[in-house]
Amino acid sequence: MVKRSKGLRSKSRHILRKKPRYRGFSSITRSLQQFDDGEKVNIVIDPSVHRGMPHVRFQGYTGTVLGRQGNSYRLQIRVGKKIKTLVVRPEHIRRG
């Protein structure tokens, strides 16, 4: 028997899929976008950029920008009654 893989991207074949029209590396403007503190953003993972990618379970969540951390942004999201902090690069964030 082959041992089952349990990496960060496991069970994500359909979630992290790009439409054929948008395949390949994303544009540079996506990585250069700026966000202000307190701004509401949506987490939309770009599978072609591996750096600063949040876990697949946070795909589609909406959060608030707390500030910057290097080239990334600290986001505060609510999962049930818990408040979690994520460090996400701008390629995986869209205004919402």
Tab-separated table of N, CA and C in Angstrom:
chain	number	residue	atom	x	y	z
A	1	MET	N	0.831	-1.196	0.000
A	1	MET	CA	0.000	0.000	0.000
A	1	MET	C	0.867	1.248	0.000
A	2	VAL	N	0.357	2.272	-0.622
A	2	VAL	CA	1.047	3.551	-0.661
A	2	VAL	C	0.529	4.415	0.479
A	3	LYS	N	1.432	5.104	1.141
A	3	LYS	CA	1.036	5.944	2.267
A	3	LYS	C	0.355	7.208	1.760
A	4	ARG	N	-0.740	7.578	2.417
A	4	ARG	CA	-1.537	8.727	1.982
A	4	ARG	C	-0.828	10.032	2.293
A	5	SER	N	-0.881	10.964	1.332
A	5	SER	CA	-0.266	12.274	1.518
A	5	SER	C	-1.160	13.154	2.381
A	6	LYS	N	-0.556	13.916	3.296
A	6	LYS	CA	-1.324	14.774	4.202
A	6	LYS	C	-0.725	16.169	4.253
A	7	GLY	N	-0.377	16.712	3.093
A	7	GLY	CA	0.227	18.035	3.042
A	7	GLY	C	-0.798	19.149	3.161
A	8	LEU	N	-0.325	20.401	3.069
A	8	LEU	CA	-1.204	21.561	3.204
A	8	LEU	C	-2.194	21.681	2.058
A	9	ARG	N	-1.837	21.157	0.890
A	9	ARG	CA	-2.720	21.292	-0.272
A	9	ARG	C	-3.498	20.024	-0.556
A	10	SER	N	-3.547	19.088	0.383
A	10	SER	CA	-4.289	17.856	0.146
A	10	SER	C	-5.783	18.135	0.137
A	11	LYS	N	-6.525	17.390	-0.663
A	11	LYS	CA	-7.974	17.522	-0.852
A	11	LYS	C	-8.359	18.899	-1.394
A	12	SER	N	-7.500	19.509	-2.185
A	12	SER	CA	-7.783	20.863	-2.656
A	12	SER	C	-7.782	20.945	-4.182
A	13	ARG	N	-7.999	19.832	-4.846
A	13	ARG	CA	-7.918	19.823	-6.304
A	13	ARG	C	-8.916	20.771	-6.945
A	14	HIS	N	-10.143	20.811	-6.460
A	14	HIS	CA	-11.162	21.655	-7.086
A	14	HIS	C	-11.178	23.063	-6.502
A	15	ILE	N	-10.805	23.200	-5.240
A	15	ILE	CA	-10.814	24.534	-4.621
A	15	ILE	C	-9.707	25.407	-5.215
A	16	LEU	N	-8.527	24.825	-5.397
A	16	LEU	CA	-7.385	25.587	-5.902
A	16	LEU	C	-7.211	25.399	-7.410
A	17	ARG	N	-8.306	25.391	-8.142
A	17	ARG	CA	-8.252	25.210	-9.584
A	17	ARG	C	-8.534	26.545	-10.255
A	18	LYS	N	-7.787	26.839	-11.318
A	18	LYS	CA	-8.031	28.049	-12.104
A	18	LYS	C	-8.825	27.675	-13.339
A	19	LYS	N	-9.655	28.598	-13.789
A	19	LYS	CA	-10.360	28.382	-15.053
A	19	LYS	C	-9.322	28.410	-16.174
A	20	PRO	N	-9.528	27.661	-17.259
A	20	PRO	CA	-8.533	27.598	-18.330
A	20	PRO	C	-8.155	28.959	-18.897
A	21	ARG	N	-9.082	29.904	-18.919
A	21	ARG	CA	-8.796	31.224	-19.465
A	21	ARG	C	-7.797	32.003	-18.617
A	22	TYR	N	-7.749	31.725	-17.317
A	22	TYR	CA	-6.904	32.484	-16.399
A	22	TYR	C	-5.696	31.685	-15.923
A	23	ARG	N	-5.316	30.636	-16.629
A	23	ARG	CA	-4.205	29.797	-16.220
A	23	ARG	C	-2.899	30.549	-16.340
A	24	GLY	N	-1.880	30.056	-15.623
A	24	GLY	CA	-0.572	30.673	-15.660
A	24	GLY	C	-0.383	31.626	-14.505
A	25	PHE	N	0.706	32.342	-14.536
A	25	PHE	CA	1.048	33.241	-13.440
A	25	PHE	C	0.189	34.498	-13.509
A	26	SER	N	-0.228	35.004	-12.346
A	26	SER	CA	-1.106	36.173	-12.314
A	26	SER	C	-0.328	37.456	-12.598
A	27	SER	N	-1.047	38.530	-12.853
A	27	SER	CA	-0.417	39.791	-13.233
A	27	SER	C	0.290	40.439	-12.045
A	28	ILE	N	1.206	41.339	-12.322
A	28	ILE	CA	2.027	41.977	-11.292
A	28	ILE	C	1.190	42.934	-10.448
A	29	THR	N	0.095	43.478	-11.019
A	29	THR	CA	-0.727	44.417	-10.261
A	29	THR	C	-1.393	43.747	-9.065
A	30	ARG	N	-1.618	42.454	-9.159
A	30	ARG	CA	-2.229	41.729	-8.041
A	30	ARG	C	-1.297	41.715	-6.823
A	31	SER	N	0.008	41.619	-7.065
A	31	SER	CA	0.946	41.572	-5.946
A	31	SER	C	1.349	42.965	-5.462
A	32	LEU	N	1.049	44.013	-6.231
A	32	LEU	CA	1.417	45.373	-5.837
A	32	LEU	C	0.269	46.148	-5.196
A	33	GLN	N	-0.899	45.528	-5.049
A	33	GLN	CA	-2.033	46.264	-4.501
A	33	GLN	C	-1.836	46.558	-3.018
A	34	GLN	N	-2.350	47.693	-2.588
A	34	GLN	CA	-2.195	48.175	-1.212
A	34	GLN	C	-3.540	48.132	-0.504
A	35	PHE	N	-3.504	47.863	0.802
A	35	PHE	CA	-4.710	47.836	1.616
A	35	PHE	C	-4.479	48.692	2.850
A	36	ASP	N	-5.539	49.344	3.314
A	36	ASP	CA	-5.469	50.171	4.510
A	36	ASP	C	-5.900	49.364	5.725
A	37	ASP	N	-5.479	49.828	6.914
A	37	ASP	CA	-5.895	49.174	8.147
A	37	ASP	C	-7.397	49.329	8.329
A	38	GLY	N	-8.048	48.265	8.771
A	38	GLY	CA	-9.483	48.296	8.992
A	38	GLY	C	-10.313	48.001	7.760
A	39	GLU	N	-9.673	47.787	6.621
A	39	GLU	CA	-10.399	47.524	5.380
A	39	GLU	C	-10.860	46.069	5.337
A	40	LYS	N	-12.068	45.849	4.817
A	40	LYS	CA	-12.602	44.499	4.677
A	40	LYS	C	-12.077	43.879	3.387
A	41	VAL	N	-11.559	42.657	3.477
A	41	VAL	CA	-11.012	41.975	2.309
A	41	VAL	C	-11.505	40.533	2.281
A	42	ASN	N	-11.538	39.966	1.077
A	42	ASN	CA	-11.895	38.563	0.887
A	42	ASN	C	-10.627	37.763	0.619
A	43	ILE	N	-10.581	36.563	1.148
A	43	ILE	CA	-9.447	35.670	0.906
A	43	ILE	C	-9.800	34.793	-0.286
A	44	VAL	N	-9.102	35.034	-1.405
A	44	VAL	CA	-9.277	34.252	-2.623
A	44	VAL	C	-7.894	33.752	-3.001
A	45	ILE	N	-7.614	32.497	-2.736
A	45	ILE	CA	-6.269	31.950	-2.912
A	45	ILE	C	-5.922	31.865	-4.389
A	46	ASP	N	-4.739	32.366	-4.745
A	46	ASP	CA	-4.198	32.246	-6.096
A	46	ASP	C	-3.241	31.054	-6.094
A	47	PRO	N	-3.608	29.933	-6.713
A	47	PRO	CA	-2.786	28.734	-6.621
A	47	PRO	C	-1.452	28.829	-7.346
A	48	SER	N	-1.269	29.828	-8.214
A	48	SER	CA	-0.005	29.946	-8.935
A	48	SER	C	1.067	30.635	-8.093
A	49	VAL	N	0.698	31.226	-6.947
A	49	VAL	CA	1.654	31.867	-6.050
A	49	VAL	C	1.653	31.084	-4.749
A	50	HIS	N	2.786	30.460	-4.418
A	50	HIS	CA	2.842	29.609	-3.240
A	50	HIS	C	3.233	30.370	-1.987
A	51	ARG	N	3.954	31.474	-2.139
A	51	ARG	CA	4.411	32.232	-0.969
A	51	ARG	C	3.246	32.979	-0.343
A	52	GLY	N	3.169	32.946	0.973
A	52	GLY	CA	2.151	33.703	1.693
A	52	GLY	C	0.744	33.200	1.471
A	53	MET	N	0.620	31.937	1.098
A	53	MET	CA	-0.697	31.361	0.834
A	53	MET	C	-1.315	30.893	2.152
A	54	PRO	N	-2.535	31.326	2.458
A	54	PRO	CA	-3.178	30.824	3.672
A	54	PRO	C	-3.622	29.378	3.483
A	55	HIS	N	-4.008	28.728	4.556
A	55	HIS	CA	-4.467	27.352	4.471
A	55	HIS	C	-5.743	27.298	3.645
A	56	VAL	N	-5.978	26.167	2.991
A	56	VAL	CA	-7.106	26.016	2.086
A	56	VAL	C	-8.435	26.197	2.823
A	57	ARG	N	-8.463	25.901	4.119
A	57	ARG	CA	-9.729	26.012	4.864
A	57	ARG	C	-10.220	27.448	4.967
A	58	PHE	N	-9.334	28.443	4.728
A	58	PHE	CA	-9.727	29.841	4.830
A	58	PHE	C	-10.132	30.443	3.483
A	59	GLN	N	-10.204	29.631	2.424
A	59	GLN	CA	-10.633	30.103	1.112
A	59	GLN	C	-12.060	30.625	1.188
A	60	GLY	N	-12.290	31.859	0.749
A	60	GLY	CA	-13.623	32.435	0.726
A	60	GLY	C	-14.001	33.218	1.962
A	61	TYR	N	-13.166	33.229	2.996
A	61	TYR	CA	-13.479	33.972	4.210
A	61	TYR	C	-13.279	35.469	3.989
A	62	THR	N	-13.982	36.270	4.776
A	62	THR	CA	-13.826	37.717	4.759
A	62	THR	C	-13.198	38.145	6.063
A	63	GLY	N	-12.189	39.013	5.982
A	63	GLY	CA	-11.492	39.459	7.178
A	63	GLY	C	-11.218	40.945	7.153
A	64	THR	N	-10.619	41.410	8.230
A	64	THR	CA	-10.262	42.809	8.383
A	64	THR	C	-8.754	42.931	8.421
A	65	VAL	N	-8.205	43.920	7.723
A	65	VAL	CA	-6.761	44.137	7.701
A	65	VAL	C	-6.350	44.801	9.014
A	66	LEU	N	-5.409	44.157	9.727
A	66	LEU	CA	-4.881	44.718	10.975
A	66	LEU	C	-3.664	45.588	10.728
A	67	GLY	N	-2.881	45.238	9.723
A	67	GLY	CA	-1.666	45.984	9.418
A	67	GLY	C	-0.758	45.148	8.551
A	68	ARG	N	0.454	45.657	8.355
A	68	ARG	CA	1.426	44.954	7.522
A	68	ARG	C	2.376	44.143	8.386
A	69	GLN	N	2.925	43.102	7.779
A	69	GLN	CA	3.982	42.315	8.398
A	69	GLN	C	4.939	41.937	7.272
A	70	GLY	N	5.946	42.771	7.077
A	70	GLY	CA	6.848	42.595	5.950
A	70	GLY	C	6.125	42.945	4.668
A	71	ASN	N	6.146	42.034	3.694
A	71	ASN	CA	5.425	42.249	2.446
A	71	ASN	C	3.990	41.745	2.526
A	72	SER	N	3.615	41.147	3.643
A	72	SER	CA	2.292	40.556	3.810
A	72	SER	C	1.392	41.446	4.647
A	73	TYR	N	0.159	40.993	4.799
A	73	TYR	CA	-0.824	41.693	5.624
A	73	TYR	C	-1.316	40.751	6.707
A	74	ARG	N	-1.535	41.305	7.901
A	74	ARG	CA	-2.151	40.537	8.982
A	74	ARG	C	-3.654	40.739	8.880
A	75	LEU	N	-4.382	39.633	8.793
A	75	LEU	CA	-5.835	39.674	8.680
A	75	LEU	C	-6.451	39.064	9.927
A	76	GLN	N	-7.577	39.618	10.340
A	76	GLN	CA	-8.325	39.069	11.460
A	76	GLN	C	-9.624	38.514	10.908
A	77	ILE	N	-9.846	37.203	11.109
A	77	ILE	CA	-11.073	36.585	10.631
A	77	ILE	C	-11.774	35.930	11.811
A	78	ARG	N	-13.049	35.679	11.615
A	78	ARG	CA	-13.857	35.054	12.651
A	78	ARG	C	-14.257	33.668	12.163
A	79	VAL	N	-13.920	32.648	12.950
A	79	VAL	CA	-14.287	31.271	12.645
A	79	VAL	C	-15.149	30.790	13.800
A	80	GLY	N	-16.457	30.814	13.594
A	80	GLY	CA	-17.371	30.512	14.687
A	80	GLY	C	-17.305	31.630	15.718
A	81	LYS	N	-16.949	31.300	16.955
A	81	LYS	CA	-16.810	32.314	17.993
A	81	LYS	C	-15.363	32.738	18.190
A	82	LYS	N	-14.433	32.053	17.510
A	82	LYS	CA	-13.016	32.374	17.651
A	82	LYS	C	-12.612	33.476	16.685
A	83	ILE	N	-11.618	34.247	17.095
A	83	ILE	CA	-11.013	35.248	16.221
A	83	ILE	C	-9.596	34.779	15.925
A	84	LYS	N	-9.281	34.646	14.637
A	84	LYS	CA	-7.964	34.160	14.236
A	84	LYS	C	-7.237	35.235	13.448
A	85	THR	N	-5.911	35.185	13.519
A	85	THR	CA	-5.064	36.116	12.796
A	85	THR	C	-4.276	35.341	11.746
A	86	LEU	N	-4.343	35.802	10.494
A	86	LEU	CA	-3.611	35.176	9.400
A	86	LEU	C	-2.609	36.160	8.833
A	87	VAL	N	-1.514	35.647	8.315
A	87	VAL	CA	-0.526	36.457	7.606
A	87	VAL	C	-0.590	36.027	6.149
A	88	VAL	N	-1.065	36.943	5.296
A	88	VAL	CA	-1.364	36.606	3.904
A	88	VAL	C	-0.741	37.642	2.988
A	89	ARG	N	-0.177	37.178	1.888
A	89	ARG	CA	0.369	38.105	0.899
A	89	ARG	C	-0.763	38.669	0.036
A	90	PRO	N	-0.544	39.843	-0.581
A	90	PRO	CA	-1.628	40.513	-1.315
A	90	PRO	C	-2.138	39.767	-2.541
A	91	GLU	N	-1.404	38.790	-3.058
A	91	GLU	CA	-1.882	38.029	-4.208
A	91	GLU	C	-3.133	37.224	-3.864
A	92	HIS	N	-3.314	36.921	-2.590
A	92	HIS	CA	-4.425	36.066	-2.153
A	92	HIS	C	-5.557	36.862	-1.527
A	93	ILE	N	-5.544	38.192	-1.691
A	93	ILE	CA	-6.546	39.057	-1.064
A	93	ILE	C	-7.211	39.913	-2.139
A	94	ARG	N	-8.511	40.096	-2.005
A	94	ARG	CA	-9.249	41.008	-2.886
A	94	ARG	C	-10.153	41.890	-2.033
A	95	ARG	N	-10.398	43.079	-2.505
A	95	ARG	CA	-11.281	43.987	-1.763
A	95	ARG	C	-12.685	43.416	-1.707
A	96	GLY	N	-13.317	43.566	-0.552
A	96	GLY	CA	-14.656	43.015	-0.424
A	96	GLY	C	-15.467	43.905	0.341
